[in-house]
Coordinates of C-alpha atoms in Angstrom, one line a residue:
X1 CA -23.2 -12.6 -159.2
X2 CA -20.1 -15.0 -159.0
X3 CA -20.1 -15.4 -155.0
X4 CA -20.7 -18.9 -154.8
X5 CA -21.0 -21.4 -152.7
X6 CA -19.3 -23.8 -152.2
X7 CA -16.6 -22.1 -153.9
X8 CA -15.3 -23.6 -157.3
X9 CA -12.2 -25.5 -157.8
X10 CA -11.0 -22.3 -160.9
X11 CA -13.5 -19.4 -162.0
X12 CA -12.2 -17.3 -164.6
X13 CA -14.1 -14.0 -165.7
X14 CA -14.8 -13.1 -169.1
X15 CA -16.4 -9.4 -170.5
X16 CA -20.1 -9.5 -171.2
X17 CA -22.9 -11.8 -170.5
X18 CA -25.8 -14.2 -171.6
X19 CA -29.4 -13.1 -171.6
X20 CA -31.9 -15.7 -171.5
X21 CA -34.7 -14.7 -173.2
X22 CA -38.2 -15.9 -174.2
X23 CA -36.5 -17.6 -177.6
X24 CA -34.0 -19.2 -175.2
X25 CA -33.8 -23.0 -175.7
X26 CA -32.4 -25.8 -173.4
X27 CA -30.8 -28.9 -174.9
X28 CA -30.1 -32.0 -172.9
X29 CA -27.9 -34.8 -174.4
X30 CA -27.9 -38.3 -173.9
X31 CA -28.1 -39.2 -170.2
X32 CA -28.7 -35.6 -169.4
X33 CA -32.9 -35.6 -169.8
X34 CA -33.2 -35.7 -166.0
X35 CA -31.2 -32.4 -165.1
X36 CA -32.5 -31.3 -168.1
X37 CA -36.3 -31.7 -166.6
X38 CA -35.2 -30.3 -163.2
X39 CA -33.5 -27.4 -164.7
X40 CA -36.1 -26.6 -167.0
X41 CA -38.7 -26.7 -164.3
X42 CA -37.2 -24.4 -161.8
X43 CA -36.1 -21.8 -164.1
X44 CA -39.3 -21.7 -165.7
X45 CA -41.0 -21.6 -162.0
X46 CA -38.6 -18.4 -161.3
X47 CA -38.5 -16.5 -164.6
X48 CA -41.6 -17.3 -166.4
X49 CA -39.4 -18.1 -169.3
X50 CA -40.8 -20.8 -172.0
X51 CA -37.5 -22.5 -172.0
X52 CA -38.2 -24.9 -174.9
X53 CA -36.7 -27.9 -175.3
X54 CA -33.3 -27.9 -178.0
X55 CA -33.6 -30.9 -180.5
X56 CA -29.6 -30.4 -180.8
X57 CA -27.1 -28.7 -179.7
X58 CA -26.7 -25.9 -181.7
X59 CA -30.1 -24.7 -180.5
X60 CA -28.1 -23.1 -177.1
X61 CA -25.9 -21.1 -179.9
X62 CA -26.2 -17.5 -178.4
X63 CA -29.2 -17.3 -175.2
X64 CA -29.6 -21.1 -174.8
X65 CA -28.4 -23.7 -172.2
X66 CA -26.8 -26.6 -173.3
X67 CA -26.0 -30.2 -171.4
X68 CA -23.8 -33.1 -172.1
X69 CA -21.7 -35.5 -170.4
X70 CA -17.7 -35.8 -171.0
X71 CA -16.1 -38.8 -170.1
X72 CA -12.7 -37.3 -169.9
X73 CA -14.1 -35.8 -166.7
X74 CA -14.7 -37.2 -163.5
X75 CA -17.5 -38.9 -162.2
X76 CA -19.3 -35.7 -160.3
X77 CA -16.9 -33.1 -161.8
X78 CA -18.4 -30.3 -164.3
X79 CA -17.1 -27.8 -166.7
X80 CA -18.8 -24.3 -166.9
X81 CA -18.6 -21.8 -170.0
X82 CA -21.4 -18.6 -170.7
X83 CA -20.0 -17.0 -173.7
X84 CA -21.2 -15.8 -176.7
X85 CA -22.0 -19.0 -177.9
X86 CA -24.6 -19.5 -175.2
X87 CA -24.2 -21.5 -171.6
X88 CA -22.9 -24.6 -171.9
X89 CA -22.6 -27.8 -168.8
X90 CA -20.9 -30.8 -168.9
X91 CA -19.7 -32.8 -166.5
X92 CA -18.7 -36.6 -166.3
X93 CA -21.8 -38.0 -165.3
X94 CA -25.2 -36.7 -165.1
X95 CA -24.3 -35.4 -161.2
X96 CA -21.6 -33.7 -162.7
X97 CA -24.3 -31.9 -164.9
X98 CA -26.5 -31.1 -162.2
X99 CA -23.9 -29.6 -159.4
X100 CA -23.1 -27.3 -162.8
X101 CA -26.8 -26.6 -163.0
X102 CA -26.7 -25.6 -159.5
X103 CA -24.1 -23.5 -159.9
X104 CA -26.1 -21.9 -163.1
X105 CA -29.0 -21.5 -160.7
X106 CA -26.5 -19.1 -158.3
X107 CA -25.3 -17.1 -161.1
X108 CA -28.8 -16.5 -162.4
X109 CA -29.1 -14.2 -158.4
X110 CA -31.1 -15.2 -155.7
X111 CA -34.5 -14.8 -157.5
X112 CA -33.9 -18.1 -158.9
X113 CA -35.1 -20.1 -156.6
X114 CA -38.1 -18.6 -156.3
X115 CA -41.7 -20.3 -157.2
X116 CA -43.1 -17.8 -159.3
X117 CA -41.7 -15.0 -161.4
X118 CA -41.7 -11.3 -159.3
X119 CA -41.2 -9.4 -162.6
X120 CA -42.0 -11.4 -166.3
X121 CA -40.0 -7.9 -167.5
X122 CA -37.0 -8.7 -165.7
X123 CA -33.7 -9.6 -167.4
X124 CA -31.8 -12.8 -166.5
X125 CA -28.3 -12.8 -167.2
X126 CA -25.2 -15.0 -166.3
X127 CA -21.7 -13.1 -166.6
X128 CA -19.1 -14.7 -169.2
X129 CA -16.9 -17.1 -167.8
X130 CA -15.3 -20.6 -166.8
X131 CA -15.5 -22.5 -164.4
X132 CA -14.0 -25.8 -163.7
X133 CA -15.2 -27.7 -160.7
X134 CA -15.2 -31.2 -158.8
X135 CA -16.0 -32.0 -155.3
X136 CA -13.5 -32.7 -152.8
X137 CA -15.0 -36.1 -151.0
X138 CA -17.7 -38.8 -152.4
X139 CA -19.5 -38.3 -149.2
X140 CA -21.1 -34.7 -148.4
X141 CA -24.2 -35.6 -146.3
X142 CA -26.2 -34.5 -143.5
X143 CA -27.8 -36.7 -140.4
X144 CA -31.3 -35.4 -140.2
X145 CA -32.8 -36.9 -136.9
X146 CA -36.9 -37.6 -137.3
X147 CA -36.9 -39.8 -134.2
X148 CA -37.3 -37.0 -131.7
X149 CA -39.5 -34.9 -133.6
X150 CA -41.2 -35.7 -137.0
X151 CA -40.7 -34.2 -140.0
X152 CA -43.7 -34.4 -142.9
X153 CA -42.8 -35.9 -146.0
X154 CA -43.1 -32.3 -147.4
X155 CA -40.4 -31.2 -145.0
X156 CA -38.1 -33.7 -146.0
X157 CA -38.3 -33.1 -149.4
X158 CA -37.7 -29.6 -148.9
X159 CA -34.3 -30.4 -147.0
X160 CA -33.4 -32.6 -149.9
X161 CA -33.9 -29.3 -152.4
X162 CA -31.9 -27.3 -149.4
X163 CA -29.0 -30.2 -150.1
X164 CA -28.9 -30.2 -153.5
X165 CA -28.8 -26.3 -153.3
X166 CA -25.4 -27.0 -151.4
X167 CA -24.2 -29.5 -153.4
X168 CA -24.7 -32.6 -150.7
X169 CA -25.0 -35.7 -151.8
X170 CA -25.4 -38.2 -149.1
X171 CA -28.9 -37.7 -147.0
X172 CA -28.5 -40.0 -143.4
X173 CA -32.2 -40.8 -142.5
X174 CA -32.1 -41.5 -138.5
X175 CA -35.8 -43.3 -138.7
X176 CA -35.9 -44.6 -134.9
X177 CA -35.1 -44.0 -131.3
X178 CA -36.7 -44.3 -128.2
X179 CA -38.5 -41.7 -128.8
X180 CA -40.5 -42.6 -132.2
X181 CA -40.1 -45.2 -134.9
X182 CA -41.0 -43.6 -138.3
X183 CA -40.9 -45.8 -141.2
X184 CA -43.8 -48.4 -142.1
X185 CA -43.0 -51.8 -141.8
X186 CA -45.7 -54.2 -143.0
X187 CA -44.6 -57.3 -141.6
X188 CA -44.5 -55.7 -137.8
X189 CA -47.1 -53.2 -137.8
X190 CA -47.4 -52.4 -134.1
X191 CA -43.5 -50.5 -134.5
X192 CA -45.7 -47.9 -136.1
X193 CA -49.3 -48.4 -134.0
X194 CA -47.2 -47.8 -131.0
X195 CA -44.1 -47.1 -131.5
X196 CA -44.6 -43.9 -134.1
X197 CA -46.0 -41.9 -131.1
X198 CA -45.8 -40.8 -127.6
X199 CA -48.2 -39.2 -125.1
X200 CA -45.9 -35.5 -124.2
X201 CA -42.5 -34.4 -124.8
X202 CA -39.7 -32.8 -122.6
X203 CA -39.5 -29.1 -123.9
X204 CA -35.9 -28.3 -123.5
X205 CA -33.2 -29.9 -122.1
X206 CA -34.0 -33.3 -120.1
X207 CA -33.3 -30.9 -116.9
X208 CA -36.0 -28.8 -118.0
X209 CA -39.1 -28.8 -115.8
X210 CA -41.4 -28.1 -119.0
X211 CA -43.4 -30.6 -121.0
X212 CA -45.8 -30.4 -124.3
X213 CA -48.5 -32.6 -123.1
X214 CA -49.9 -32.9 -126.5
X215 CA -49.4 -36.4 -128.1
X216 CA -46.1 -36.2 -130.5
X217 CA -46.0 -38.9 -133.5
X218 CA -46.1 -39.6 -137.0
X219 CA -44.1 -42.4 -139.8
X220 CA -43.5 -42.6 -143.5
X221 CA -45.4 -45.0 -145.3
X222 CA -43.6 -47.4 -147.6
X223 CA -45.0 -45.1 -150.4
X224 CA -43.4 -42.2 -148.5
X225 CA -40.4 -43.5 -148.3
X226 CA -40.5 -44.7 -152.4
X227 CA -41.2 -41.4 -153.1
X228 CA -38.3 -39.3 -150.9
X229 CA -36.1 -41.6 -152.1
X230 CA -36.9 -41.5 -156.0
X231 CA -36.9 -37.6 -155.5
X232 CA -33.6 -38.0 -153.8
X233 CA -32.2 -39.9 -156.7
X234 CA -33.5 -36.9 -159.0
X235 CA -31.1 -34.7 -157.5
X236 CA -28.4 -37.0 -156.8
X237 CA -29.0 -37.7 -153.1
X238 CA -28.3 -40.9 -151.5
X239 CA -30.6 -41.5 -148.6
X240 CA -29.2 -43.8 -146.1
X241 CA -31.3 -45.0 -143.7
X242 CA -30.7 -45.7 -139.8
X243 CA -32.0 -48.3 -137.8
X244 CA -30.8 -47.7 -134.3
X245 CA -29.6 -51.1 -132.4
X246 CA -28.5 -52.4 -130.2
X247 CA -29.2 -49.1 -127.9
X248 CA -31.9 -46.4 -128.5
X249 CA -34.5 -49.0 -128.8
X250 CA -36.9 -48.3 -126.2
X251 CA -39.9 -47.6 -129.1
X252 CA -39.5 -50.6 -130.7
X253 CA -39.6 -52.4 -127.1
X254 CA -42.5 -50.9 -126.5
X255 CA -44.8 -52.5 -129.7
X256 CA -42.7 -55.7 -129.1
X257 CA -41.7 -56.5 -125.8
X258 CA -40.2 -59.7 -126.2
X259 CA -37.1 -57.9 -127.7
X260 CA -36.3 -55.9 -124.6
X261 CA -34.2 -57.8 -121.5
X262 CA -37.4 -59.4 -120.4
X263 CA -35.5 -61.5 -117.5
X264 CA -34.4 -58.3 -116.1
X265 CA -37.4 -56.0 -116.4
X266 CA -41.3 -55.5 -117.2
X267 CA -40.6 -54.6 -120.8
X268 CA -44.6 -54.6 -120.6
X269 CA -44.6 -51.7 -118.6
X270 CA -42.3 -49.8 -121.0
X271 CA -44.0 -46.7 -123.3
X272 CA -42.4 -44.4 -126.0
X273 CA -40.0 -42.5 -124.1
X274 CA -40.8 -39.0 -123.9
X275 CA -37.7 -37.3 -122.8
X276 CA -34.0 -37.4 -123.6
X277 CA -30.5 -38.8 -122.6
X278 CA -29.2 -42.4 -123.1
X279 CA -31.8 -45.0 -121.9
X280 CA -31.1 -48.2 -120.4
X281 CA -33.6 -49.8 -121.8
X282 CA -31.4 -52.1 -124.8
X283 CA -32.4 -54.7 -127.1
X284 CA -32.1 -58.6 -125.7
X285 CA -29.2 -60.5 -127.8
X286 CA -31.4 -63.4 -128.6
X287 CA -31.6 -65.2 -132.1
X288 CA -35.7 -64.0 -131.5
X289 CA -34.3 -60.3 -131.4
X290 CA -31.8 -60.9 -134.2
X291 CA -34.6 -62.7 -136.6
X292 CA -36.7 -59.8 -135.7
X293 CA -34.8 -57.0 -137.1
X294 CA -33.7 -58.8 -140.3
X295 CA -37.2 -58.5 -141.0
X296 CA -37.3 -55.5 -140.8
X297 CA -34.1 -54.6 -142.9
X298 CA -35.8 -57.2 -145.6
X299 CA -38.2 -54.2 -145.8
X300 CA -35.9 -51.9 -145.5
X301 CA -33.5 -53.0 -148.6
X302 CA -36.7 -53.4 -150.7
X303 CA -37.0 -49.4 -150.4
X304 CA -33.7 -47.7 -149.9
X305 CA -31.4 -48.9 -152.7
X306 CA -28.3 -47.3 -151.0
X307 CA -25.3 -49.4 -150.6
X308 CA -25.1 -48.3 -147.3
X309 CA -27.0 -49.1 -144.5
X310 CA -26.6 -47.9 -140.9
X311 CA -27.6 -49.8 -137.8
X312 CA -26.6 -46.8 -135.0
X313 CA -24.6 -48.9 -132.8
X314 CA -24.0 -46.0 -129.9
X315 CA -24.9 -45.4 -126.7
X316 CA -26.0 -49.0 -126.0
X317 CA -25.9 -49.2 -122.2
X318 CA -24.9 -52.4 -121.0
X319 CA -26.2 -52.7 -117.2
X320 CA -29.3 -54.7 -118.5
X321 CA -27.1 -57.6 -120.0
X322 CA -24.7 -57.6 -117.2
X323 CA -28.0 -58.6 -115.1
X324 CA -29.7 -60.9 -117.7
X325 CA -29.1 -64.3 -117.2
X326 CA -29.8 -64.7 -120.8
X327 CA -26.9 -62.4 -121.7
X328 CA -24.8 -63.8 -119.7
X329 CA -25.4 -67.1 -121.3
X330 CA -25.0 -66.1 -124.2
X331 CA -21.7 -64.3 -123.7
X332 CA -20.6 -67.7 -122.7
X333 CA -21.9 -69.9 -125.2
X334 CA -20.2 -67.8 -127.8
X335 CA -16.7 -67.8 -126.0
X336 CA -16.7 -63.6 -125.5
X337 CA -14.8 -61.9 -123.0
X338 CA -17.7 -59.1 -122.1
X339 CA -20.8 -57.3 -122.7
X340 CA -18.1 -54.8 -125.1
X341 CA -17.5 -57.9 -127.3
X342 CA -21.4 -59.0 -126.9
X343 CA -22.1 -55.8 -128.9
X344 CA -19.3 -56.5 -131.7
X345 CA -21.3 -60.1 -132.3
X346 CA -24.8 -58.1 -132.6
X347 CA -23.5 -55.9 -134.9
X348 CA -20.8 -58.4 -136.7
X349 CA -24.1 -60.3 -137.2
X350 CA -25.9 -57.7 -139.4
X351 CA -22.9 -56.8 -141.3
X352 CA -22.6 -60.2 -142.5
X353 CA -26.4 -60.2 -143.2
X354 CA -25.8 -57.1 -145.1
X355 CA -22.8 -58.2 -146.5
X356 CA -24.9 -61.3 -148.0
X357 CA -27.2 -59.1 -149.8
X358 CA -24.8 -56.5 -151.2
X359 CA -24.7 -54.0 -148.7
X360 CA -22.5 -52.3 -146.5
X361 CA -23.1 -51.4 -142.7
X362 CA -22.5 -48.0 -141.1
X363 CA -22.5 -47.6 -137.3
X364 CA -21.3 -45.1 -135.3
X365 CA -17.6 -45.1 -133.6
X366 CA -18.9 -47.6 -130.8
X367 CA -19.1 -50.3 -133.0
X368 CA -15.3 -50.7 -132.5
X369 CA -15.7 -52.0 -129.0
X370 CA -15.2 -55.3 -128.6
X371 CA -13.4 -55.5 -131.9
X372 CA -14.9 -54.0 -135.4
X373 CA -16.9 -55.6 -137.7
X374 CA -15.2 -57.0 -140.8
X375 CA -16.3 -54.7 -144.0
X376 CA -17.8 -52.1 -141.5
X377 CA -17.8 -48.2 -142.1
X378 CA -17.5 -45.6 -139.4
X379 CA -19.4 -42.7 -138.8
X380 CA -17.0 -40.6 -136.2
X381 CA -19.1 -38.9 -133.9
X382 CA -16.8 -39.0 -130.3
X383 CA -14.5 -36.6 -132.5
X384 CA -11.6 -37.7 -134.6
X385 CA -10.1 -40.8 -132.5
X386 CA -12.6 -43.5 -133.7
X387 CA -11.8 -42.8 -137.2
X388 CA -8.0 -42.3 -136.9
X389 CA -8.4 -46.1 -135.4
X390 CA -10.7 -47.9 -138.0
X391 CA -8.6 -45.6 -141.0
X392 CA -5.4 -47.5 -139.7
X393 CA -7.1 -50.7 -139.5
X394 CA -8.1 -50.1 -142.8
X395 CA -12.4 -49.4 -142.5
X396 CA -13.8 -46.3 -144.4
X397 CA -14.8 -43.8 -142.4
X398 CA -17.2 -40.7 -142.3
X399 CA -15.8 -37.9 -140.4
X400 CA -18.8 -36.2 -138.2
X401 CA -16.9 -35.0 -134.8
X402 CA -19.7 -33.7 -132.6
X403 CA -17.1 -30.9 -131.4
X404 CA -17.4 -29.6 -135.1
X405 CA -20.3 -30.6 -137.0
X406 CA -23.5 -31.4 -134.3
X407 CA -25.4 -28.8 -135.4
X408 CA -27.9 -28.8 -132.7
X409 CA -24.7 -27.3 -130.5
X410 CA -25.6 -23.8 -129.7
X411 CA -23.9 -20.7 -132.5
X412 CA -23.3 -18.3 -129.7
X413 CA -22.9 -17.6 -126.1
X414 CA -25.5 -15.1 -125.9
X415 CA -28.5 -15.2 -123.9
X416 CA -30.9 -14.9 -126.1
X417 CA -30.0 -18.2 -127.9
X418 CA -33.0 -20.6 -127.7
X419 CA -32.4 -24.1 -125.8
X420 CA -28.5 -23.9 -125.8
X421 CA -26.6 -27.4 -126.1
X422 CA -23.2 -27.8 -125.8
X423 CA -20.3 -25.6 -126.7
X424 CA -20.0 -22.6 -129.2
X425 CA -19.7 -23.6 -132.4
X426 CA -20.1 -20.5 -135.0
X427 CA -20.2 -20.1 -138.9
X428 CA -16.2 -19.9 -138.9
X429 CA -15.3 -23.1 -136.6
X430 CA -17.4 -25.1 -138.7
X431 CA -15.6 -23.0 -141.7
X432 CA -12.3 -24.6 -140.2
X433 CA -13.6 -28.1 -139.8
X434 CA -10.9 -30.3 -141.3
X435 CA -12.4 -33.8 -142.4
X436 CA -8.8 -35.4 -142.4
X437 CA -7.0 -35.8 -139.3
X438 CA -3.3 -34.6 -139.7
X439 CA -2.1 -38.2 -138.2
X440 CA -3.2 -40.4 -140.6
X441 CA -0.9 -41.3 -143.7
X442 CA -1.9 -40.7 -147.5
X443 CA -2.9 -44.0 -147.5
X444 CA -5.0 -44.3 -144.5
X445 CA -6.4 -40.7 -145.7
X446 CA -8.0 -43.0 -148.6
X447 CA -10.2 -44.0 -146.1
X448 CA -11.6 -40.7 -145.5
X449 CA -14.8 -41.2 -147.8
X450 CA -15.6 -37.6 -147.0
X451 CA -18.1 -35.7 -144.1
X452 CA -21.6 -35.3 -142.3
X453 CA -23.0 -32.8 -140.4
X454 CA -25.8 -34.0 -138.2
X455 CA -28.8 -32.5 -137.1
X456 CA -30.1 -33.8 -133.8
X457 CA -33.8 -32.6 -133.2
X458 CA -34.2 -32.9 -129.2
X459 CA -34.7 -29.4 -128.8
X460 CA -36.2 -28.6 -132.1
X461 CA -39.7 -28.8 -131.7
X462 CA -40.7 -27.7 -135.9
X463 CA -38.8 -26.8 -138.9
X464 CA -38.0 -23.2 -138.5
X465 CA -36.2 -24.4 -135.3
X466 CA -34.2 -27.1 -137.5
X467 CA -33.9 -23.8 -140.2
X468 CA -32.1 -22.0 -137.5
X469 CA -30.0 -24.4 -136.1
X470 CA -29.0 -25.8 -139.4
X471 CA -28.6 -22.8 -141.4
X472 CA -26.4 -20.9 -142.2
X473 CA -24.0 -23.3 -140.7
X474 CA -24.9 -26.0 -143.3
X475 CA -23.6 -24.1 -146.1
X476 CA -20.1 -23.7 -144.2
X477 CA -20.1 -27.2 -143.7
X478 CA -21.0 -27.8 -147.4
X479 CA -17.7 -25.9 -148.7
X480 CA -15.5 -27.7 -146.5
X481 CA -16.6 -31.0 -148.1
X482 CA -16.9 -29.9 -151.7
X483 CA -14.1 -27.5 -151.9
X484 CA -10.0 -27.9 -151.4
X485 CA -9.9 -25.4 -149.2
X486 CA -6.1 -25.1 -147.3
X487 CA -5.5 -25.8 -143.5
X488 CA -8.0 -24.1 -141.3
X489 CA -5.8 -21.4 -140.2
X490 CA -4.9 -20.2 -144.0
X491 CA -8.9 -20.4 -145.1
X492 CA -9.9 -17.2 -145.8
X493 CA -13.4 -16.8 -143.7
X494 CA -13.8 -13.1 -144.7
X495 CA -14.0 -14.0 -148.3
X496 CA -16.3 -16.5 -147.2
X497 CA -18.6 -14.0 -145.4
X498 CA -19.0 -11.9 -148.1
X499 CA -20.1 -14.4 -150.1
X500 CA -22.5 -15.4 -147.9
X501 CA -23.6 -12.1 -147.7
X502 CA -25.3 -12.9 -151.4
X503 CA -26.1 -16.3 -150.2
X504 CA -28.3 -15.0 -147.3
X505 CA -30.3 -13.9 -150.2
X506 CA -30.8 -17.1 -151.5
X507 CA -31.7 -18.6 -148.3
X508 CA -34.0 -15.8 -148.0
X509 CA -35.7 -16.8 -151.4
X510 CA -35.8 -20.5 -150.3
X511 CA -38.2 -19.6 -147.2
X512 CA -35.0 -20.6 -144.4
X513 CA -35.8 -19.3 -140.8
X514 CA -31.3 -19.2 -140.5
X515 CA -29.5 -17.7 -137.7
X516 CA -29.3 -13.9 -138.5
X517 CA -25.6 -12.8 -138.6
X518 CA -26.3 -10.7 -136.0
X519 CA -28.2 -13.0 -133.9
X520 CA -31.7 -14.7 -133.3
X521 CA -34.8 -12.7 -134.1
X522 CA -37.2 -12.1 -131.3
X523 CA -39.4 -15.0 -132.4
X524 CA -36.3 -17.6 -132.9
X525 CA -35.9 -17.1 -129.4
X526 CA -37.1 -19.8 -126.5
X527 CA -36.9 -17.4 -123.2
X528 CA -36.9 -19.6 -120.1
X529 CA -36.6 -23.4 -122.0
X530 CA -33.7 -24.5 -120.2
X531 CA -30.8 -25.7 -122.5
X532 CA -27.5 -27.9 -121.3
X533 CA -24.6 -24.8 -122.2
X534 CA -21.1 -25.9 -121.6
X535 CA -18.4 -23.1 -121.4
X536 CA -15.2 -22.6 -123.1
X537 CA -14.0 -24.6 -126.3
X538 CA -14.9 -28.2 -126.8
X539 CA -12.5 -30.9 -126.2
X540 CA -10.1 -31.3 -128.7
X541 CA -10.9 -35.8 -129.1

């Protein structure tokens, strides 16, 4: 069982294998007690195997598991050896030791993962052998949008076990839009009163003549939030959360009005929006607007410990303050050319705030109108240009192209694919995403802190819709940002189809409603919700 994914940096195969059997022991060195726990937990969960705990080392000798850190390796890097002296992890950190866990969990077969044991007679075995491994980029993460629609708590956690599964270490929380805000905030509780719910949803594309007329809603409390985030950090997640401003504001206009352009519409009359697109309907830039949302990122800071913090920054329409007197005047009173560089101040402003506390800001490739915010990172969404520019002018960046990683874009041109968006993008083009763009330098490479696949939920109405968009994509995606694969022509695709044929497995034993290789089931299937297909590749940006 040595099809893994993503795959290893070296594997090399011994003759013979270790049983782990009822006497089997697992001992955990110092720093290692977490991944220990985890470990011990889901293997006993999937094999009904005791598992008890090793007071040294020596109690892995033979059928036991042993953990320990190395400093001679790096920080999320792992050596793996099953021989006849047992299995034995260590990596250079205590991520280090879990990815190798992870990895023990694949070689163990697909049963693993399982919740309860199918036969206690069974034997569970891992091959001899040797693996070295390390991940490719700091940043492996995923953009899961629960603006549009809501995922529980219980969901979320279960994404954050699907990441860890896949070696992803960076989880992008997108928490508001005009369509819902979903985190608690105690100091502003109508964002969550009003602003957590609407009264019907578009079903389908924005074109689409059908609606849900069923209320949508739902938030995290501040307890929620403690919680996925400490379960995060158990697995070695970051969670990043996303505030959206200037643009995608509408819900938060709605519990407060005074933040919307007041002097050019009724922000009174404004609701929840219920349907999709980019909506005009922007934040005021007033110092009331701007004292507002520290506020809220006071909160914020108190329950996401991440040195990151993203504050969206795209799609901010900009007809509203080209009408607002008050823009206007404060375009002036600043000394800014235009509305572009109006934007730049708003979001210079909270990466100084950040900065201040001892965070960074994240905002999408729009943030670079009207010049970029000193310290800022980049998430590249409008494909590679915005982060070939801030990588030359020295910013970090996170390479996310829409034309490669959205995984909300449809997987094939057939008919029966439910609520297509976009262009085709299959397993194999995002196999042959390349996070680096061939035109930087080595230098401006460095600035490359890795790659996110985002999930945008507009047309994902439950989980097993975001199961089938996401998977069996995601684990694509997850070698191309663990593993040093070569240029997307050489990879060799077939050898990763066959290992996915094992990993279907897996994903089968994990409860994921995936894409079927040979296309959607009769019940993924959304006959007559009108999607938004485009034809032929996407543009090359």
């Amino acid at each position: 069982m040595t099809e893994l994914i993503p795959q290893p940096r070296s594997v090399v195969v011994g003759s013979g294998e270790v049983r782990l059997t009822a006497h089997s022991r697992l001992y955990a060195g110092d720093a290692t007690e977490g991944v220990g726990n985890w470990l011990r937990t889901v293997l006993q969960q999937a094999t009904g195997l005791p598992l008890h705990e090793g007071r040294e080392l020596d109690d892995a000798c033979d059928d036991g598991i042993g953990l320990q850190l190395d400093p001679a390796l790096g920080p999320e890097e792992y050596r793996f050896a099953s021989d006849s002296n047992g299995i034995f992890i260590e990596g250079g950190s205590p991520a280090g030791v879990f990815w190798g866990a992870q990895t023990l969990r694949q070689l163990l077969g697909p049963d693993a993962y399982r919740r309860a044991p199918l036969d206690r007679d069974r034997t569970w075995a891992v091959p001899h052998l040797t693996i070295q491994d390390s991940p490719r980029f700091p940043w492996r993460g995923l953009m899961l949008d629960v603006a549009r629609h809501f995922m529980s708590k219980e969901g979320v956690l279960r994404y954050l076990d699907l990441m860890a599964a896949h070696k992803l270490n960076v989880f992008h929380f997108h928490l508001t839009d005009d369509q819902g805000w979903r985190v608690q905030i105690k100091r502003y509780p109508k964002l969550t009163e009003i602003g957590s719910w609407r009264a019907r949803t578009k079903f389908g594309h924005r074109a689409s003549p059908l609606w849900d007329d069923k209320p949508h809603g739902g938030y995290y409390t501040q307890d929620d939030i403690r919680e996925i985030v400490a379960y995060a950090a158990e697995r070695h997640i970051t969670v990043i959360p996303e505030i959206d401003v200037p643009g995608h504001s509408q819900a938060a206009i709605a519990a407060y009005p005074e933040l919307g352009n007041t002097d050019v519409i009724d922000t009174t009359s404004l609701s929840v929006w219920d349907t999709w697109g980019i909506n005009p309907n922007v934040l005021a830039p007033t110092d009331n607007t701007l004292r507002f949302y520290e506020g809220v990122f006071e909160e914020l800071l108190d329950l996401f410990p991440s040195e990151f913090i993203h504050v969206g920054g795209d799609e901010c329409l900009k007809d509203q303050w080209k009408q607002s007197p008050a823009a206007q005047a404060r375009i002036e009173e600043l000394g800014l050319a235009d509305e572009d560089e109006l934007q730049s101040w708003f979001i210079g402003h909270f990466d100084k705030w950040l900065s201040a506390r001892g965070r960074r800001l994240v905002g999408w490739d729009e943030i670079l109108e009207g010049g970029l915010a000193d310290g800022a990172v980049v998430s590249s969404w409008r494909g590679y240009e915005g982060g070939i520019t801030a990588a030359r002018a020295g910013h970090d960046v996170v390479m996310c192209p829409e034309q490669h990683v959205y995984l909300d874009w449809r997987q094939d041109a057939g008919e029966d694919e439910p609520v297509p968006i976009a262009h085709v993008r299959t397993l194999e083009d995002v196999y042959r995403f390349e996070p680096v763009p061939s035109q930087l330098t080595e230098a401006e490479a460095r600035h490359v802190l890795g790659a996110q696949a985002n999930v945008w939920t507009e047309v994902m109405e439950d989980h097993a819709r975001v199961d089938y968009q996401t998977f069996p994509r995601l684990a694509a995606f997850a070698e191309v940002a663990w593993s040093a694969l070569p240029a997307p022509a050489e990879r060799d695709f077939a050898d990763f189809e066959r290992r996915m044929t094992a990993h279907y497995s897996r994903l089968d034993a994990l409860g994921v409603a995936y894409r079927p290789p040979t296309g959607p089931l009769p019940w993924q299937r959304r006959p007559g919700v009108l999607g938004r297909p485009k034809d032929g590749p996407p543009p090359n940006a």
